[in-house]
Tab-separated table of C-alpha atoms in Angstrom:
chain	number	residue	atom	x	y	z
V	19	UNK	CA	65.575	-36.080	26.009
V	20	UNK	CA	61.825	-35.462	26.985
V	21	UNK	CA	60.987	-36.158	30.406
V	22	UNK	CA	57.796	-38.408	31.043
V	23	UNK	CA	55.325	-36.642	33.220
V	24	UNK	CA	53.489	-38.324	35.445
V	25	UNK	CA	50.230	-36.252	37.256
V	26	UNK	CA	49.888	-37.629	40.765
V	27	UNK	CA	45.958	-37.045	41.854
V	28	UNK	CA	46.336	-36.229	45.723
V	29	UNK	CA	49.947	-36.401	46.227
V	30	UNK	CA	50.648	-34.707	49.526
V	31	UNK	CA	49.004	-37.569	51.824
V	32	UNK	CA	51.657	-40.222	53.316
V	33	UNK	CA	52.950	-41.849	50.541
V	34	UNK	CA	52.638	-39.385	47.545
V	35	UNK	CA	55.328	-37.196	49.664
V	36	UNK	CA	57.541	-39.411	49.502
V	37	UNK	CA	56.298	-40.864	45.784
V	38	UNK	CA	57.036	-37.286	44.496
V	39	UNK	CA	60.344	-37.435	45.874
V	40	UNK	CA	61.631	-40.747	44.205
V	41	UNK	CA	59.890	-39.422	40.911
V	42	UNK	CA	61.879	-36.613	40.746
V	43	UNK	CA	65.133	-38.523	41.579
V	44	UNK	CA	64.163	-40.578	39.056
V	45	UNK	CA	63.713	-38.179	36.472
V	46	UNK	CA	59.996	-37.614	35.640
V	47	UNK	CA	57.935	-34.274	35.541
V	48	UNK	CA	55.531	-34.042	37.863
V	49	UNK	CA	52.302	-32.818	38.046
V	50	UNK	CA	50.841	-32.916	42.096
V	51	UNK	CA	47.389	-32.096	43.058
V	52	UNK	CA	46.141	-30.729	46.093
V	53	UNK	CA	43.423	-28.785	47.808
V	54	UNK	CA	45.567	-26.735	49.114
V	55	UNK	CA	48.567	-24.446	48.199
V	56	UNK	CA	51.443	-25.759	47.461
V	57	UNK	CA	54.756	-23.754	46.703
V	58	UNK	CA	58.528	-25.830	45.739
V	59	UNK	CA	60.792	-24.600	44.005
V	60	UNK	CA	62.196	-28.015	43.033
V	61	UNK	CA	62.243	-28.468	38.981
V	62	UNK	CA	60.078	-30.439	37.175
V	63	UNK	CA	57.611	-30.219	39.764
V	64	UNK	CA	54.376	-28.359	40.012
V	65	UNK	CA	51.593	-28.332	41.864
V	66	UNK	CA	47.954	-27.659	40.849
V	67	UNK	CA	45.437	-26.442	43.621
V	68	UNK	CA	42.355	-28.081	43.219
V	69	UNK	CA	39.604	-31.102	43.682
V	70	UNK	CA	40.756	-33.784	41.544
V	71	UNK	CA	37.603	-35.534	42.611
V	72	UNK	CA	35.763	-33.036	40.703
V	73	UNK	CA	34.701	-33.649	37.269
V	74	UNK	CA	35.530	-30.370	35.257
V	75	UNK	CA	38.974	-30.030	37.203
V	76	UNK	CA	39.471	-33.393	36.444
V	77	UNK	CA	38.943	-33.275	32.648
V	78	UNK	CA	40.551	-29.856	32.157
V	79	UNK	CA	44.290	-30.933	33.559
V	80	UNK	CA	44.310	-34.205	31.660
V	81	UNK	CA	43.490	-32.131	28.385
V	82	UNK	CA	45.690	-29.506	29.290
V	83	UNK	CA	48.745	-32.176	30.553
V	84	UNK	CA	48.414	-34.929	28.597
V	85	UNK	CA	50.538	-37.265	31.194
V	86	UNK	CA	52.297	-40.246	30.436
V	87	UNK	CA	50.612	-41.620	33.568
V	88	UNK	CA	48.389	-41.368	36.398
V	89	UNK	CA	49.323	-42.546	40.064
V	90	UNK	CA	45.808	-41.768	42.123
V	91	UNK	CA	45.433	-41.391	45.466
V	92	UNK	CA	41.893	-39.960	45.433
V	93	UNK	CA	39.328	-41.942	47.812
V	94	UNK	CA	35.355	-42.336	45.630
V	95	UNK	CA	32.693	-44.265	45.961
V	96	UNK	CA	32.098	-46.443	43.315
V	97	UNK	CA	29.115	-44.331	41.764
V	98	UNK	CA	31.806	-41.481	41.513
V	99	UNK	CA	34.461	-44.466	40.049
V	100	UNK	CA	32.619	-45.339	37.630
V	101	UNK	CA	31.464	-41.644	36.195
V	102	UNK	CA	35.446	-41.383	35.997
V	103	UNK	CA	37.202	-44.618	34.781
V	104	UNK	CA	36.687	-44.140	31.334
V	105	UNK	CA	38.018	-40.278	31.668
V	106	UNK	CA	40.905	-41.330	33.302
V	107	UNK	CA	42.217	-44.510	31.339
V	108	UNK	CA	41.597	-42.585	27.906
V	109	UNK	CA	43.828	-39.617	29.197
V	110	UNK	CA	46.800	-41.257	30.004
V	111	UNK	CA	49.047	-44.353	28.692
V	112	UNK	CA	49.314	-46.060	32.327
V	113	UNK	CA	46.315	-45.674	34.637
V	114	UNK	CA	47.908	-46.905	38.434
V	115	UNK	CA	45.117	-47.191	40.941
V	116	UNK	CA	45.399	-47.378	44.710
V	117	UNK	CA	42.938	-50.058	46.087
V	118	UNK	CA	43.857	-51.694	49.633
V	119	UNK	CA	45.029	-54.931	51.351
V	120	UNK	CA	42.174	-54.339	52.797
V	121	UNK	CA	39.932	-55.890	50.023
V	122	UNK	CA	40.848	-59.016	51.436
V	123	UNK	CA	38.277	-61.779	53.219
V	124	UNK	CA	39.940	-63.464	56.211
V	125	UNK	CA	41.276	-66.520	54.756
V	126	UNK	CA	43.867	-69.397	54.979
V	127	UNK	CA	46.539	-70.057	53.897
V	128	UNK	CA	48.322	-66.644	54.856
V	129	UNK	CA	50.317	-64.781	54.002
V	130	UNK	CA	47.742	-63.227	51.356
V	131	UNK	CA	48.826	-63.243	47.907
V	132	UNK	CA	47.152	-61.281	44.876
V	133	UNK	CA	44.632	-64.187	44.231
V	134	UNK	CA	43.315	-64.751	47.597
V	135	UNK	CA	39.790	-64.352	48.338
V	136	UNK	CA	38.106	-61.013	48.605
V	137	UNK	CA	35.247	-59.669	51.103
V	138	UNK	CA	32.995	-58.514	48.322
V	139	UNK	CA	33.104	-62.259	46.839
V	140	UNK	CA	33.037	-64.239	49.855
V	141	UNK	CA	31.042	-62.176	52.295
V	142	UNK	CA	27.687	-62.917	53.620
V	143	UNK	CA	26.908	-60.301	55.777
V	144	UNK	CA	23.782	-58.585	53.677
V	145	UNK	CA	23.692	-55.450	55.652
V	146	UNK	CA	27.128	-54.681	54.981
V	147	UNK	CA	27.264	-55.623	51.627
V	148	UNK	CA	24.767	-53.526	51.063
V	149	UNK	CA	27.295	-50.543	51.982
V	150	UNK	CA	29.884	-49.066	49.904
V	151	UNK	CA	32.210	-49.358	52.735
V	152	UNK	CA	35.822	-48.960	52.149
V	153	UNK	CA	36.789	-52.081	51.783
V	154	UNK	CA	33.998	-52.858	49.562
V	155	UNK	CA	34.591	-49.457	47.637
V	156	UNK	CA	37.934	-50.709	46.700
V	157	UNK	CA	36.955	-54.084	45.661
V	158	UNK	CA	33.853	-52.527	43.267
V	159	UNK	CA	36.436	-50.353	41.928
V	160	UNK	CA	39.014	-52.886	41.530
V	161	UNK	CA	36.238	-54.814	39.237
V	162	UNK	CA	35.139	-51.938	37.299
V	163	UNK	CA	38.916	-51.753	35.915
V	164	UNK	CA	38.708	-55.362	34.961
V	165	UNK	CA	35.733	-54.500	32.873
V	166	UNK	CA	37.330	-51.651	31.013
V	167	UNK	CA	37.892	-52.005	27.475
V	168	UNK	CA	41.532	-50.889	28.442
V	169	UNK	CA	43.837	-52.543	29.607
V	170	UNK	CA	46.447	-49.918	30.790
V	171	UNK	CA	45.621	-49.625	34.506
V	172	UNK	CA	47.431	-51.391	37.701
V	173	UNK	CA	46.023	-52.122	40.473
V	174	UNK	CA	47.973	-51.205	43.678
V	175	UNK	CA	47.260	-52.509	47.180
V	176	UNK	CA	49.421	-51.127	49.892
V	177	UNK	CA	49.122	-52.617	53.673
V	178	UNK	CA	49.324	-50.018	56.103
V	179	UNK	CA	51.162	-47.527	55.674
V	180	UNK	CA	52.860	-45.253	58.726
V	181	UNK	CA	54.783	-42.028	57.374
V	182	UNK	CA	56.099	-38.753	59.089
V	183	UNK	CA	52.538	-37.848	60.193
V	184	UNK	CA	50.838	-40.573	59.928
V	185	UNK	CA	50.781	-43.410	62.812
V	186	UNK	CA	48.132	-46.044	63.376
V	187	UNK	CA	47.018	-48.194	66.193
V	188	UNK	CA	44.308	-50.629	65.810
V	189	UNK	CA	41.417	-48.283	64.503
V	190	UNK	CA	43.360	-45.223	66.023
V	191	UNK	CA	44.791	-42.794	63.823
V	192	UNK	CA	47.488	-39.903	64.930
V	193	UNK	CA	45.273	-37.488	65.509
V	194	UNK	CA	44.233	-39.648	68.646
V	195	UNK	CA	46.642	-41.648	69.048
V	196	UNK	CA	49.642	-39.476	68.965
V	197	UNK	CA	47.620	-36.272	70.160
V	198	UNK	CA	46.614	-38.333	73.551
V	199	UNK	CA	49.919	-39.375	73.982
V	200	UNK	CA	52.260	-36.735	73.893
V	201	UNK	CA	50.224	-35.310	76.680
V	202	UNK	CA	50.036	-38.369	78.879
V	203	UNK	CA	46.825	-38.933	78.721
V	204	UNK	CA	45.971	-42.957	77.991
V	205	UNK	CA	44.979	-44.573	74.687
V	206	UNK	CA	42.439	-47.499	74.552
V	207	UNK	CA	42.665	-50.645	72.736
V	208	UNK	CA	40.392	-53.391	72.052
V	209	UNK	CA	42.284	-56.957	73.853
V	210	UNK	CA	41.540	-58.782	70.560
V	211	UNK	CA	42.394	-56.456	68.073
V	212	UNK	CA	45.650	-56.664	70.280
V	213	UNK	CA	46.338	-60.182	69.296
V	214	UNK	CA	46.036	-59.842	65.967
V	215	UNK	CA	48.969	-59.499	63.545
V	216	UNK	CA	49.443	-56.898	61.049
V	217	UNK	CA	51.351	-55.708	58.204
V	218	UNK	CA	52.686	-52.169	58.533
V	219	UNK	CA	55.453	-50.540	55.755
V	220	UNK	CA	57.004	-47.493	56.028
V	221	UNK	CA	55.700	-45.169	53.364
V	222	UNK	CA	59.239	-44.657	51.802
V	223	UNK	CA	59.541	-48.282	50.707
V	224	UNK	CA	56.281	-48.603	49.371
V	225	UNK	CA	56.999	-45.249	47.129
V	226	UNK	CA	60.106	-47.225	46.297
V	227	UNK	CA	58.036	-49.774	44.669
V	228	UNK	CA	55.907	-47.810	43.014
V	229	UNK	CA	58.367	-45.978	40.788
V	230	UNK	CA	59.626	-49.331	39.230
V	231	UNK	CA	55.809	-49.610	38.245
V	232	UNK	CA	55.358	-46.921	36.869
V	233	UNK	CA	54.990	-47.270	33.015
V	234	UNK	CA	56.127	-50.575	33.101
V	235	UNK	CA	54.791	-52.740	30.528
V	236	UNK	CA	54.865	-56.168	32.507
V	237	UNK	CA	52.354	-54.284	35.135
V	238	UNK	CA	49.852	-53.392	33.258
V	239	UNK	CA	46.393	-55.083	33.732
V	240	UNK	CA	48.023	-56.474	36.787
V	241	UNK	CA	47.666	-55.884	40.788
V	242	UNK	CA	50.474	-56.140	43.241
V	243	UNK	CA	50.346	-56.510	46.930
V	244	UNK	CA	52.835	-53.309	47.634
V	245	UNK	CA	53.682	-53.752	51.044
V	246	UNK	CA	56.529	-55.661	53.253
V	247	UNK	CA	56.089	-59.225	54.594
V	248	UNK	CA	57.062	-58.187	58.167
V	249	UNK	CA	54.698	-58.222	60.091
V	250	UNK	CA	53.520	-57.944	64.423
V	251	UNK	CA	51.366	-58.271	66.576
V	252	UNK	CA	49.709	-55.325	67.367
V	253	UNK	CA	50.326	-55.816	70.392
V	254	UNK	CA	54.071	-55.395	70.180
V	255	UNK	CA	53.260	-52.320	67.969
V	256	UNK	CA	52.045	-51.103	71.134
V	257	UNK	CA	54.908	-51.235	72.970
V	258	UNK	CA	56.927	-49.460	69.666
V	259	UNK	CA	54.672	-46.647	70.324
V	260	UNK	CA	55.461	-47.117	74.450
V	261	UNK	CA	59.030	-46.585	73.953
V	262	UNK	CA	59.525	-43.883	71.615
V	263	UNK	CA	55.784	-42.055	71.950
V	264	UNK	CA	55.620	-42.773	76.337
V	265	UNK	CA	52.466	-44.198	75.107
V	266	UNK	CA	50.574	-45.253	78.371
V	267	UNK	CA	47.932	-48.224	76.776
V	268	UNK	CA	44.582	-49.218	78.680
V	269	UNK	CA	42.733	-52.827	77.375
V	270	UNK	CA	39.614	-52.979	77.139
V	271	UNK	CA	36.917	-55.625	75.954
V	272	UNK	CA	36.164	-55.144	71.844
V	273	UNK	CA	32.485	-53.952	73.379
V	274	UNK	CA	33.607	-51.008	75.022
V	275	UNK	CA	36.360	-49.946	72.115
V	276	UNK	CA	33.411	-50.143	69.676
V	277	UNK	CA	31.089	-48.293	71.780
V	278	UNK	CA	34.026	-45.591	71.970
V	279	UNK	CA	35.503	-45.573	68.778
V	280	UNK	CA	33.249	-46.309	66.509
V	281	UNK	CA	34.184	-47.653	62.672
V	282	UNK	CA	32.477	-51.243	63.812
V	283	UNK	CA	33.238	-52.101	59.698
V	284	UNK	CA	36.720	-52.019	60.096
V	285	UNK	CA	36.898	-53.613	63.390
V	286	UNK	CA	35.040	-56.513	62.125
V	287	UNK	CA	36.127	-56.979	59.221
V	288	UNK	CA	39.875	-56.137	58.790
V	289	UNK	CA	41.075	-55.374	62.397
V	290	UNK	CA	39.819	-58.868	63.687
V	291	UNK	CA	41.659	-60.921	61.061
V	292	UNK	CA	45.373	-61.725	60.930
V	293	UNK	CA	47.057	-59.718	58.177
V	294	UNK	CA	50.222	-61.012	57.000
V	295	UNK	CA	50.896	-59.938	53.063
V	296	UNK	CA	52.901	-61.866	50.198
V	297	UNK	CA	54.664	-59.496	48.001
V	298	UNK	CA	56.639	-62.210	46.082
V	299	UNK	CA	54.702	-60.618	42.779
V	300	UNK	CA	56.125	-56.682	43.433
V	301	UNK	CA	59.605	-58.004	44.735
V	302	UNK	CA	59.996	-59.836	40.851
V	303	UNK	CA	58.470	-57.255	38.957
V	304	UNK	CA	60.857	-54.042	40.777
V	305	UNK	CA	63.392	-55.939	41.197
V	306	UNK	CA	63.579	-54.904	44.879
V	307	UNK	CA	64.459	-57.828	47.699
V	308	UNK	CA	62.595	-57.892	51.358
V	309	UNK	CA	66.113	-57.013	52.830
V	310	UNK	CA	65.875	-53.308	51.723
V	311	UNK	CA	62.643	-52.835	53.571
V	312	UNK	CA	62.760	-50.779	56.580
V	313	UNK	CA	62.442	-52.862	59.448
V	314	UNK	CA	59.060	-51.473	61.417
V	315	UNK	CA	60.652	-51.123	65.074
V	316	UNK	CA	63.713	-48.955	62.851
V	317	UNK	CA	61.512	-47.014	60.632
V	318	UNK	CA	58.827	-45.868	63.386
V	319	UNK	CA	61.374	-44.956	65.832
V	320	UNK	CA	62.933	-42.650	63.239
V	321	UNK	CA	59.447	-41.125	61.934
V	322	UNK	CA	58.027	-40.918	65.515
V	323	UNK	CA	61.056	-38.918	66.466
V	324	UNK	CA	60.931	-36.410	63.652
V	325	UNK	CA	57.200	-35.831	64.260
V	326	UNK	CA	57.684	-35.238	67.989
V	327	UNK	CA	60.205	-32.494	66.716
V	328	UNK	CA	56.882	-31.102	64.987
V	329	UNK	CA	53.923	-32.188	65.976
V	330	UNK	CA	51.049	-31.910	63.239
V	331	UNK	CA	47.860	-32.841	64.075
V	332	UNK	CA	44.699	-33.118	61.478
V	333	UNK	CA	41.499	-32.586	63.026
V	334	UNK	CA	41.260	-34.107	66.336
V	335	UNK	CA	38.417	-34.977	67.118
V	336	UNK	CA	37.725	-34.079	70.264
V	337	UNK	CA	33.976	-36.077	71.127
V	338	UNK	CA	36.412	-39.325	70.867
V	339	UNK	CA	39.017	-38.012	72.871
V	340	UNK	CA	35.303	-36.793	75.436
V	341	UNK	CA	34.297	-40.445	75.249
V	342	UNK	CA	37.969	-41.969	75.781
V	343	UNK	CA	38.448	-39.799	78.443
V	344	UNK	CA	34.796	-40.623	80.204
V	345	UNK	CA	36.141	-44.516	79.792
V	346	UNK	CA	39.439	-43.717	81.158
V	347	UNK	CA	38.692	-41.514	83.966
V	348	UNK	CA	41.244	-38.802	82.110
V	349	UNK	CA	40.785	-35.494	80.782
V	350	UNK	CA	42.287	-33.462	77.476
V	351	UNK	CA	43.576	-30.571	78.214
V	352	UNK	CA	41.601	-27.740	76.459
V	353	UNK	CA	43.774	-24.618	76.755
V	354	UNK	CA	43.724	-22.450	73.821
V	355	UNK	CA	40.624	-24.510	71.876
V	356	UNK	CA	37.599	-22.617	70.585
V	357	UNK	CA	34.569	-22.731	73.014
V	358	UNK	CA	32.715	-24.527	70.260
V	359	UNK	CA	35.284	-27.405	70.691
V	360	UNK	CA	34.965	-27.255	74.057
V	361	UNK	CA	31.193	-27.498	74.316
V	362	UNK	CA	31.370	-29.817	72.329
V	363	UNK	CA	33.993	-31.867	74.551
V	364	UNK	CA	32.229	-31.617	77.551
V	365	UNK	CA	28.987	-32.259	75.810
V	366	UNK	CA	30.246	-35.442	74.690
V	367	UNK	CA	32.363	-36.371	78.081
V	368	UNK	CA	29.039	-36.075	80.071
V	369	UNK	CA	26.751	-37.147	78.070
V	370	UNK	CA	24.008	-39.589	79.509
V	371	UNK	CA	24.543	-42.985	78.290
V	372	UNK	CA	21.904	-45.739	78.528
């Protein structure tokens, strides 16, 4: 029997490592690519090095594969979207698309179901809207799908996500929050943004769902909230992190956190809103019940352990760790970094503020 093959466009982030895995196990070929090298020696899987953002690349492997479908995790804007849509729904029978929860407006009634309303149709914030913001991004993209002559795509919107290297906190990813951590040094956290609830699913379960998806004919032209419906505080997140990270937490007013951190977009509008997900629609169309979710406190206590094991850290970056440490009264260690990173550190730490 032929194998479908599926080509996964940036498969080696959170969830397409574990989306490769329950592809295989479910007998497709894969195609995976990456910008960087990538060796397995697992059949039916290969990976291609290369931007899959970039247009020639792009139209050479989906003349060259011909794939029964195409899961993409690639991040445009919608100029670059829309110079691609067309390329990408011809070249394959089942276009899926990953858009975000985060599309969503802050509305009632939660939990949030497929239908309910979206920031780019409900917003009034001009300067914003005149961004192409992530959020937005998503959305524009989302619409440019609907518009397609084709119908073969599915829209995909995952909550957050936390995988073996990949944690979040508020705004904070691993590469601050974890990186700070594991060396003691306190993590900041906007008081209201503490409040809030969230919706985080462990990357294995939403991979889970995706497979059943996957060339399905009862998903196509449709989008699916792919995500658990736990959800917490992220305030008790906090004290996951506390327990199996020794996370040491400092408050602080949502002033100061912005002034630090930075990303005022995604305070404003998606950490500042309660964000409890309905995923009635996936759980009827996979077949999968809420029970077989991994609980959160369960599934980050097992993937924080593993990556304290082997710490990986992308990029930190080391002016927000300067200015977290000026608010803080702390200092990063700096043993063994460039002097570049270091100049730049203490650049940053001491830096006059008015």
């Amino acid at each position: 029997m032929i194998r479908k093959k599926i080509l996964v466009l940036g498969g080696t982030g959170a969830m397409g490592v574990y989306l490769v895995t329950e592809l295989l196990d479910a007998g497709f070929e894969l195609l995976v690519t990456s910008r960087s090298r990538h060796e397995t020696d697992r059949p039916g899987l290969r990976y291609l090095q290369g931007n899959a953002r970039d247009l020639p690349f792009l139209r050479s492997l989906l003349s060259n594969s011909r794939p029964d479908a195409i899961v993409d995790f690639m991040s445009y804007s919608t100029a670059e979207f829309d110079a691609r849509r067309d390329i990408l729904l011809t070249g394959t029978a089942h276009y899926l698309f990953l858009s975000s929860y985060r599309v969503f407006a802050d509305s009632s009634p939660l939990p949030l179901t497929e239908r309910s309303p979206r920031l780019l149709d409900t917003c009034g914030d001009e300067a914003y809207l005149a961004t192409d913001e992530y959020a937005l991004a998503k959305a524009r993209q989302e619409d440019l799908l609907r518009q397609a002559n084709q119908g073969n795509w599915t829209i995909l919107r995952p909550g957050i996500t936390y995988s073996r290297n990949r944690f979040q906190l508020g705004t904070l990813e691993a590469n601050t929050l974890c990186y700070r951590a594991l060396q003691g040094l306190p993590v900041i956290m906007a008081r209201e943004i503490l409040t809030k609830q969230t919706t985080m699913t462990w990357a294995g379960d939403v991979a889970r769902l995706m497979v059943r998806l996957i060339l399905s004919s009862s998903a196509l032209s449709e989008d699916f909230n792919i995500a658990s419906a736990e959800h917490r505080s992220w305030s008790e997140i906090a004290g996951y992190y506390a327990q199996f990270l020794n996370l040491r937490l400092m408050e602080t007013d949502l002033s100061s956190y912005e002034k630090i951190v930075g990303r005022p977009y995604q305070i404003k509008y998606d950490r500042l809103f309660d964000r409890m997900l309905d995923n009635t629609k996936v759980l009827a169309a996979t077949g999968i019940s809420q029970s077989e979710f991994t609980p959160l406190r369960v599934g980050l206590e097992r993937e924080l352990a593993a990556f304290k094991k082997q710490p990986c850290f992308q990029y930190p970056d080391l002016a927000l760790n300067a200015r977290m440490d000026r608010f803080t009264g702390s200092r990063l260690p700096l043993a063994g970094l460039p002097l570049k990173q270091k100049i730049r550190y203490f650049l940053e730490k001491y830096r006059r503020i008015n």
